[in-house]
mmCIF file of C-alpha atoms in Angstrom:
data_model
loop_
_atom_site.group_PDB
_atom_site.id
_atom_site.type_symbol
_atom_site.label_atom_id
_atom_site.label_comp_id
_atom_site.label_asym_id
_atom_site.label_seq_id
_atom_site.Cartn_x
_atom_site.Cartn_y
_atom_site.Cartn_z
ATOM 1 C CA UNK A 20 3.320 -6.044 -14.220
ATOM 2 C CA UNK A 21 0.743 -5.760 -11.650
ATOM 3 C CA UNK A 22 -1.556 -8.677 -13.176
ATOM 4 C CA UNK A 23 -5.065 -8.486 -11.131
ATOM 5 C CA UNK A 24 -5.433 -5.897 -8.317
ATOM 6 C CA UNK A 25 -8.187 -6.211 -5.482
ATOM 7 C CA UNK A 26 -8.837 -4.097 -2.595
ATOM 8 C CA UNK A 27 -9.397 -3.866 -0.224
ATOM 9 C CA UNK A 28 -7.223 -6.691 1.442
ATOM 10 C CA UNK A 29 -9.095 -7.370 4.731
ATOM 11 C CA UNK A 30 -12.593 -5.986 6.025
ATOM 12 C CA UNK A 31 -14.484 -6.311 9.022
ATOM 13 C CA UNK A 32 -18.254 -5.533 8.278
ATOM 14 C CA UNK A 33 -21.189 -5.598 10.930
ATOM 15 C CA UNK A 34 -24.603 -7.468 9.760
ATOM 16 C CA UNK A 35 -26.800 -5.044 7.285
ATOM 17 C CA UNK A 36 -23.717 -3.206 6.275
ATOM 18 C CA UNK A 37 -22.805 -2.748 2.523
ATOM 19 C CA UNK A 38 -19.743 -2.307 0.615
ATOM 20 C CA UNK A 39 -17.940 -2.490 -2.872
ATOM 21 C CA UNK A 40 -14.634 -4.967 -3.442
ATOM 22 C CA UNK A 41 -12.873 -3.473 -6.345
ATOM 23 C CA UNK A 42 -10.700 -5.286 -8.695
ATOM 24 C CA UNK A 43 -9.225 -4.243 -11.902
ATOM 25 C CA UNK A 44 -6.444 -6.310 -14.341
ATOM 26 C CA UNK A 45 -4.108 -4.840 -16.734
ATOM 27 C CA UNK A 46 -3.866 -7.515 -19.283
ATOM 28 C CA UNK A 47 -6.610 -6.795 -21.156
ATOM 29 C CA UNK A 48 -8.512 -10.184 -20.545
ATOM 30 C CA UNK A 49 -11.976 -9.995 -21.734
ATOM 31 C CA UNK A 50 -13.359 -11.713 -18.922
ATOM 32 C CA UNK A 51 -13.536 -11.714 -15.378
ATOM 33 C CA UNK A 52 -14.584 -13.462 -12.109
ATOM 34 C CA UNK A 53 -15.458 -13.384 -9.084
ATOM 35 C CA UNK A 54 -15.309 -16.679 -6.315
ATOM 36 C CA UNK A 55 -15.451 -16.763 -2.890
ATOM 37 C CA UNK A 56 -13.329 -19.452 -1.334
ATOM 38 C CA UNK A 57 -14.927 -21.218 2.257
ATOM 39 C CA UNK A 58 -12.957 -24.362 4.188
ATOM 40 C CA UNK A 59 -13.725 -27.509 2.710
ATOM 41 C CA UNK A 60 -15.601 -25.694 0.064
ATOM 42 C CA UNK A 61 -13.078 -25.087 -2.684
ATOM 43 C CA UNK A 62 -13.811 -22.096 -4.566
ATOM 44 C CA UNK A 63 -17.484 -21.075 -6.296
ATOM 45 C CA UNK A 64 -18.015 -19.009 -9.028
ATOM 46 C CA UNK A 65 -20.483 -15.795 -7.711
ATOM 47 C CA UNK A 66 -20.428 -13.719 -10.683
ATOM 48 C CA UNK A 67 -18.968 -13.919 -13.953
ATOM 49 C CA UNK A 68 -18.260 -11.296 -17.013
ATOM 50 C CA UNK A 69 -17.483 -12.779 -20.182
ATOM 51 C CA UNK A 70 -16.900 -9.843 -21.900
ATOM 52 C CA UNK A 71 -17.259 -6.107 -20.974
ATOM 53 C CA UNK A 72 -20.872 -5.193 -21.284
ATOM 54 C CA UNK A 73 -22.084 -8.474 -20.002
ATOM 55 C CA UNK A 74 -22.231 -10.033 -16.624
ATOM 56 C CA UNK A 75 -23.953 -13.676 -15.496
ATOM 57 C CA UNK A 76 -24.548 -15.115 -12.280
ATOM 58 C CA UNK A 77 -22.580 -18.358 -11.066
ATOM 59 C CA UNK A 78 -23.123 -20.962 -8.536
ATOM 60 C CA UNK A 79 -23.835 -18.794 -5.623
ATOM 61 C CA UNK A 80 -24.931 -15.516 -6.363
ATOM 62 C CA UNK A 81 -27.518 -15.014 -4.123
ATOM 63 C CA UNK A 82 -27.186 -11.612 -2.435
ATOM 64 C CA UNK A 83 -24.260 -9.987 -4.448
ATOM 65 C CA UNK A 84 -24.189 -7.550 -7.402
ATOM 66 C CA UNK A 85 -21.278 -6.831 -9.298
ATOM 67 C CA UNK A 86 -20.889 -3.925 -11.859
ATOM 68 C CA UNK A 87 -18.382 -4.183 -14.757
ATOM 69 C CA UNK A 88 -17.379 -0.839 -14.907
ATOM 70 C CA UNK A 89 -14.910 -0.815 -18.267
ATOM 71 C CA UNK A 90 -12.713 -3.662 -19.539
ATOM 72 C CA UNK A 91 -10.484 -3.165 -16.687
ATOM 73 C CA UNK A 92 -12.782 -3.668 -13.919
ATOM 74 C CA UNK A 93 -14.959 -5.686 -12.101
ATOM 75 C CA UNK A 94 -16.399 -4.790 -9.147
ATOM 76 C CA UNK A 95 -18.596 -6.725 -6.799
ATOM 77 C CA UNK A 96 -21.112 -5.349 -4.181
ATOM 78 C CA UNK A 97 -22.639 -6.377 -0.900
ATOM 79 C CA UNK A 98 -25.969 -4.821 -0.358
ATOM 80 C CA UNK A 99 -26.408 -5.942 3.578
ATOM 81 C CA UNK A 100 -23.979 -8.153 4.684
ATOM 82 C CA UNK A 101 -24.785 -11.398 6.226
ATOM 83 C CA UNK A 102 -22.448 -13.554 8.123
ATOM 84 C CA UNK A 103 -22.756 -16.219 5.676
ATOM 85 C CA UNK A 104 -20.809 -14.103 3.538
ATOM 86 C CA UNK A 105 -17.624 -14.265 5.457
ATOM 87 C CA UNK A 106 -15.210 -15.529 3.213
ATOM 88 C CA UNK A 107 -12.046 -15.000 1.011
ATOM 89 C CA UNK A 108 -12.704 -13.280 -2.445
ATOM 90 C CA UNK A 109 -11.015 -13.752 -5.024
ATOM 91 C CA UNK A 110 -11.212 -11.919 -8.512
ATOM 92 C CA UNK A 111 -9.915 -13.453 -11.473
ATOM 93 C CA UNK A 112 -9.686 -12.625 -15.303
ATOM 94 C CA UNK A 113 -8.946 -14.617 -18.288
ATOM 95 C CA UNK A 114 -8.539 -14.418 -22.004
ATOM 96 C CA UNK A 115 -11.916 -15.884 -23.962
ATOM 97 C CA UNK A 116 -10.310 -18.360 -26.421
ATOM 98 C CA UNK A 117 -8.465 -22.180 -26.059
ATOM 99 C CA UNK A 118 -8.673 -22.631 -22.676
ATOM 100 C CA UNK A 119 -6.335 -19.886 -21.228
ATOM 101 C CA UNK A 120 -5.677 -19.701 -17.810
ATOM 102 C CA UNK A 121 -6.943 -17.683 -14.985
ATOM 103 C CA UNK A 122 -4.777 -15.451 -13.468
ATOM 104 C CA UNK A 123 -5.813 -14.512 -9.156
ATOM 105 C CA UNK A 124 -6.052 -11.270 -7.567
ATOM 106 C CA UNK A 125 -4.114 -11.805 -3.709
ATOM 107 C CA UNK A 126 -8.038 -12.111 -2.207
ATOM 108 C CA UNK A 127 -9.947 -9.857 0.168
ATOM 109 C CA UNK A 128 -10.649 -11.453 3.366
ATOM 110 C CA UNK A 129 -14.373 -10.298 4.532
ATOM 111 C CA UNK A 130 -15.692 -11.470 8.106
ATOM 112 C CA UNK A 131 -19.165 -10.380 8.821
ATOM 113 C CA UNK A 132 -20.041 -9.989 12.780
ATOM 114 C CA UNK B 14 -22.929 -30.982 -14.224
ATOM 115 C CA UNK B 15 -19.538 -30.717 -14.160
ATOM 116 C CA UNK B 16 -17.322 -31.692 -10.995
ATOM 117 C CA UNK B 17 -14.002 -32.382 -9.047
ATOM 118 C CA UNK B 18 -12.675 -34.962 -6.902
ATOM 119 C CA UNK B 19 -9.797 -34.738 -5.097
ATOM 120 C CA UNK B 20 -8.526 -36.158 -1.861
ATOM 121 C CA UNK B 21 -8.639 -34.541 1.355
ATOM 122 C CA UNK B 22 -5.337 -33.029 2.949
ATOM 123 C CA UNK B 23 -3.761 -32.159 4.597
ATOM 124 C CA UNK B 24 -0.998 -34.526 2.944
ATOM 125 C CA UNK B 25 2.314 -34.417 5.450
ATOM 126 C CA UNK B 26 5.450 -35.748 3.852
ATOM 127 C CA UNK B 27 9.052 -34.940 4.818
ATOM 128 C CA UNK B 28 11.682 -33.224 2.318
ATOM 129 C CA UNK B 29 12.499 -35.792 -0.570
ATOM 130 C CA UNK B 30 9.528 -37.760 -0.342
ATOM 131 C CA UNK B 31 7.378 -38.379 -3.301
ATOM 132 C CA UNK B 32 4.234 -36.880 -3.712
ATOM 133 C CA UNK B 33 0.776 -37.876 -5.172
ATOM 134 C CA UNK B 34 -2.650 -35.898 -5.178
ATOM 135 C CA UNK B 35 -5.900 -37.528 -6.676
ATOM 136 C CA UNK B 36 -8.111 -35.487 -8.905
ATOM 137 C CA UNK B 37 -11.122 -37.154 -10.520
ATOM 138 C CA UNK B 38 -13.481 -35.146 -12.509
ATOM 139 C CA UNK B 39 -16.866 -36.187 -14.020
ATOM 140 C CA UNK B 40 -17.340 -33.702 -17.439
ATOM 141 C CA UNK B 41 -19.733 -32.930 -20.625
ATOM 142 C CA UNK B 42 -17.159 -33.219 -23.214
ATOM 143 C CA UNK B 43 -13.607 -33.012 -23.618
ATOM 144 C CA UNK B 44 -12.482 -30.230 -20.991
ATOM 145 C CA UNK B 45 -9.510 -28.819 -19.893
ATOM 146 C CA UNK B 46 -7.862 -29.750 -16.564
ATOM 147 C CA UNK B 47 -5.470 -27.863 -14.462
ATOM 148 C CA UNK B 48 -3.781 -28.042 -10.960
ATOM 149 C CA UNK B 49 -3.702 -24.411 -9.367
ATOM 150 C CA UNK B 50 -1.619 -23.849 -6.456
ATOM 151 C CA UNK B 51 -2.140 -21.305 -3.815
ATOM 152 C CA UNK B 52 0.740 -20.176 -1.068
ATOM 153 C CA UNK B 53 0.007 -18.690 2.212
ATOM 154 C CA UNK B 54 -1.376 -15.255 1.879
ATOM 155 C CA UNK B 55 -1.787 -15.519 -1.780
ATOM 156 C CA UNK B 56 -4.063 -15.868 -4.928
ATOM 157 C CA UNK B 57 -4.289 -19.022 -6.860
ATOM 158 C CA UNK B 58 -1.659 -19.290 -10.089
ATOM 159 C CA UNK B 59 -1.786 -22.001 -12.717
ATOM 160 C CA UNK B 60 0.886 -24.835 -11.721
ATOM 161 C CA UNK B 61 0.677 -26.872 -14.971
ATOM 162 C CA UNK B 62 -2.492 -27.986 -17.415
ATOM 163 C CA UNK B 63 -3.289 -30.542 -19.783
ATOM 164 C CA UNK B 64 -5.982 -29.764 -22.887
ATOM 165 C CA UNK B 65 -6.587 -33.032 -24.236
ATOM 166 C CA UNK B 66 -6.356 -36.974 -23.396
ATOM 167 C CA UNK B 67 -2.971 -38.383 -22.625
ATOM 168 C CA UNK B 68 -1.536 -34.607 -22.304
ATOM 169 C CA UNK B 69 1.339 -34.514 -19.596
ATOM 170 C CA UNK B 70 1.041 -30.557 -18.172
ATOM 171 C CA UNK B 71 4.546 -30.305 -16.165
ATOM 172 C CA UNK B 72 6.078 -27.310 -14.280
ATOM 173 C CA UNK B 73 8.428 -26.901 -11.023
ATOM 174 C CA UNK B 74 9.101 -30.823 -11.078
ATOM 175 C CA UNK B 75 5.337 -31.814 -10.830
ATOM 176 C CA UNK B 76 3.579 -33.089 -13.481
ATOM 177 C CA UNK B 77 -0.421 -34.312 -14.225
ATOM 178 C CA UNK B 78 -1.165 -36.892 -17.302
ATOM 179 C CA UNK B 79 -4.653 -36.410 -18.349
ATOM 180 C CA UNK B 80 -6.167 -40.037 -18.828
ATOM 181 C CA UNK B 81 -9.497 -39.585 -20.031
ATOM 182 C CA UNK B 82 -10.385 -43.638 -19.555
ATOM 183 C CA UNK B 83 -10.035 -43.297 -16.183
ATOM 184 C CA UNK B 84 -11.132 -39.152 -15.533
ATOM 185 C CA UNK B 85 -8.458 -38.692 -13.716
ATOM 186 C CA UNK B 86 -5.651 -36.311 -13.328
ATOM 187 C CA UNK B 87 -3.153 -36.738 -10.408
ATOM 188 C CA UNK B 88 -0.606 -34.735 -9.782
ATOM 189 C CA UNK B 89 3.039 -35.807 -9.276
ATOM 190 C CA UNK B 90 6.228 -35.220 -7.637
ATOM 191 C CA UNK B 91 9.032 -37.054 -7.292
ATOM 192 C CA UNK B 92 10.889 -35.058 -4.072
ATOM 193 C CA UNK B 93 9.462 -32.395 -2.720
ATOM 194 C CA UNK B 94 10.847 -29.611 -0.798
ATOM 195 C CA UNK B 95 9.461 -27.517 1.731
ATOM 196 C CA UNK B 96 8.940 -24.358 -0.780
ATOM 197 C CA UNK B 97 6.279 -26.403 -1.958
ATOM 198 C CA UNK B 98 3.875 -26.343 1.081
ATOM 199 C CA UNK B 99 0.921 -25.229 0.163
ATOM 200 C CA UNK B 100 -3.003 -26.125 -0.722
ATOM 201 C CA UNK B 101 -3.360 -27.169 -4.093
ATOM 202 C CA UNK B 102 -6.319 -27.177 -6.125
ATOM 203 C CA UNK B 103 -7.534 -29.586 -9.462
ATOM 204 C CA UNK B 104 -9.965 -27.832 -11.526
ATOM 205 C CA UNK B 105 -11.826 -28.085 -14.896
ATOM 206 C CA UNK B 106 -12.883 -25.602 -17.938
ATOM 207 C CA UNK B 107 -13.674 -25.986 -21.107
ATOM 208 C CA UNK B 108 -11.602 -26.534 -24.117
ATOM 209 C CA UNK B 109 -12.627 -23.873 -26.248
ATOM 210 C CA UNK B 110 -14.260 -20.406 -26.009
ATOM 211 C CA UNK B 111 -14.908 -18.168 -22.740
ATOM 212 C CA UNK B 112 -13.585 -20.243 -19.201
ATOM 213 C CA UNK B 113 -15.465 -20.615 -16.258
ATOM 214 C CA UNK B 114 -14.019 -22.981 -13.916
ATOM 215 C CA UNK B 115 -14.755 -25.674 -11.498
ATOM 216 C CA UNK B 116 -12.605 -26.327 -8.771
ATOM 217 C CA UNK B 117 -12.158 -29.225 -6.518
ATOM 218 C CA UNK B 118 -12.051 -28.042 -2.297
ATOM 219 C CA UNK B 119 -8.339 -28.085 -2.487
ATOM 220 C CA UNK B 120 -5.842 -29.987 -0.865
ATOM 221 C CA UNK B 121 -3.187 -28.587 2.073
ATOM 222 C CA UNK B 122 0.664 -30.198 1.306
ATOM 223 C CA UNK B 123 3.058 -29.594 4.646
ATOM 224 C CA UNK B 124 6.293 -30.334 3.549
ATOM 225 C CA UNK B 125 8.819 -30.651 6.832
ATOM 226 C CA UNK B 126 12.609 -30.713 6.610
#
């Protein structure tokens, strides 16, 4: 049971570059996430998907996109890449109803030179 | 808005001892509360949760009591081992219907023989 897949695991990007984290679940959770974790930080909600078809922006979505491609997955997109955006990503899914938990992807780690 | 408290790490404690981490959370409601754990190299999974007042969430020998007069919800264990270093992470959702979480910044447990 693979649970909730990302790749890529690592990434080294220069400034202005773009690219595409991937994640897709198997346990047919309705909705999915995606969080960036940053020392000190915790983790905040960029982009959420409640249910395939929809997608809303979280706490810090400025300069990401994310597609949700099928129930599956949930992609999420860097247009130019800033260093602020170095980080750990994680993607995360969930079933809708009484408070079920959230189950993690093993995180992409981004740096941004 | 919602938020999480929880004290800074990283706690140190040798094998046996007994552990404590505060969580505070100020909430809208009557949410959810769980402590996610995260090892080295890996995602976050769910370590135990609690859905309502006075709700004891237990797993691995921790446990968290939900006391919603004082919006707290410490986690507990009475001899840890060294298996259990890691960061550890309080967080909030919402009782009912689609989950989107807040997390607290984490906090690091080294655990030395």
């Amino acid at each position: 049971n693979a649970g909730v897949t990302q790749t890529p695991k690592f990434q080294v990007l220069k400034t202005g570059q773009s690219m595409t984290l991937q994640c897709a679940q198997d346990m047919n959770h309705n909705s999915m996430y995606w969080y960036r974790q940053d020392p000190g930080m915790g983790l905040r909600l960029i982009y959420y998907s409640a249910s395939e078809g929809t997608t809303d922006k979280g706490e810090v979505p400025n300069g990401y996109n994310v597609s949700r491609l099928n129930k599956r997955e949930f992609s999420l997109r860097l247009e130019s890449a800033a260093p602020s955006q170095t980080s750990v990503y994680f993607c995360a899914s969930s079933e809708v109803d009484s408070a079920y938990e959230a189950f993690f992807g093993q995180g992409t780690r981004l740096t941004v030179v | 808005g919602n938020s999480v408290t929880q004290m800074e790490g990283p706690v140190t404690l040798s094998e046996e001892a007994f552990l404590t981490i505060n969580c505070t959370y100020t909430a809208t409601g009557y949410p959810s509360l769980f402590w996610y754990v995260q090892y080295p190299g890996e995602g976050l999974q769910l370590l135990l949760k609690a859905t309502k007042a006075d709700d004891k969430g237990s797993n691995k020998g921790f446990e968290a009591t939900y006391r919603k007069e004082t919006t707290s919800f410490h986690l507990e264990k009475g001899s840890v081992q060294v298996s259990d270093s890691a960061v550890y992470f309080c967080a909030l959702g919402r009782n009912t219907g689609f989950q989107k979480l807040v997390f607290g910044t984490g906090t690091r447990l080294l655990v030395s023989p």
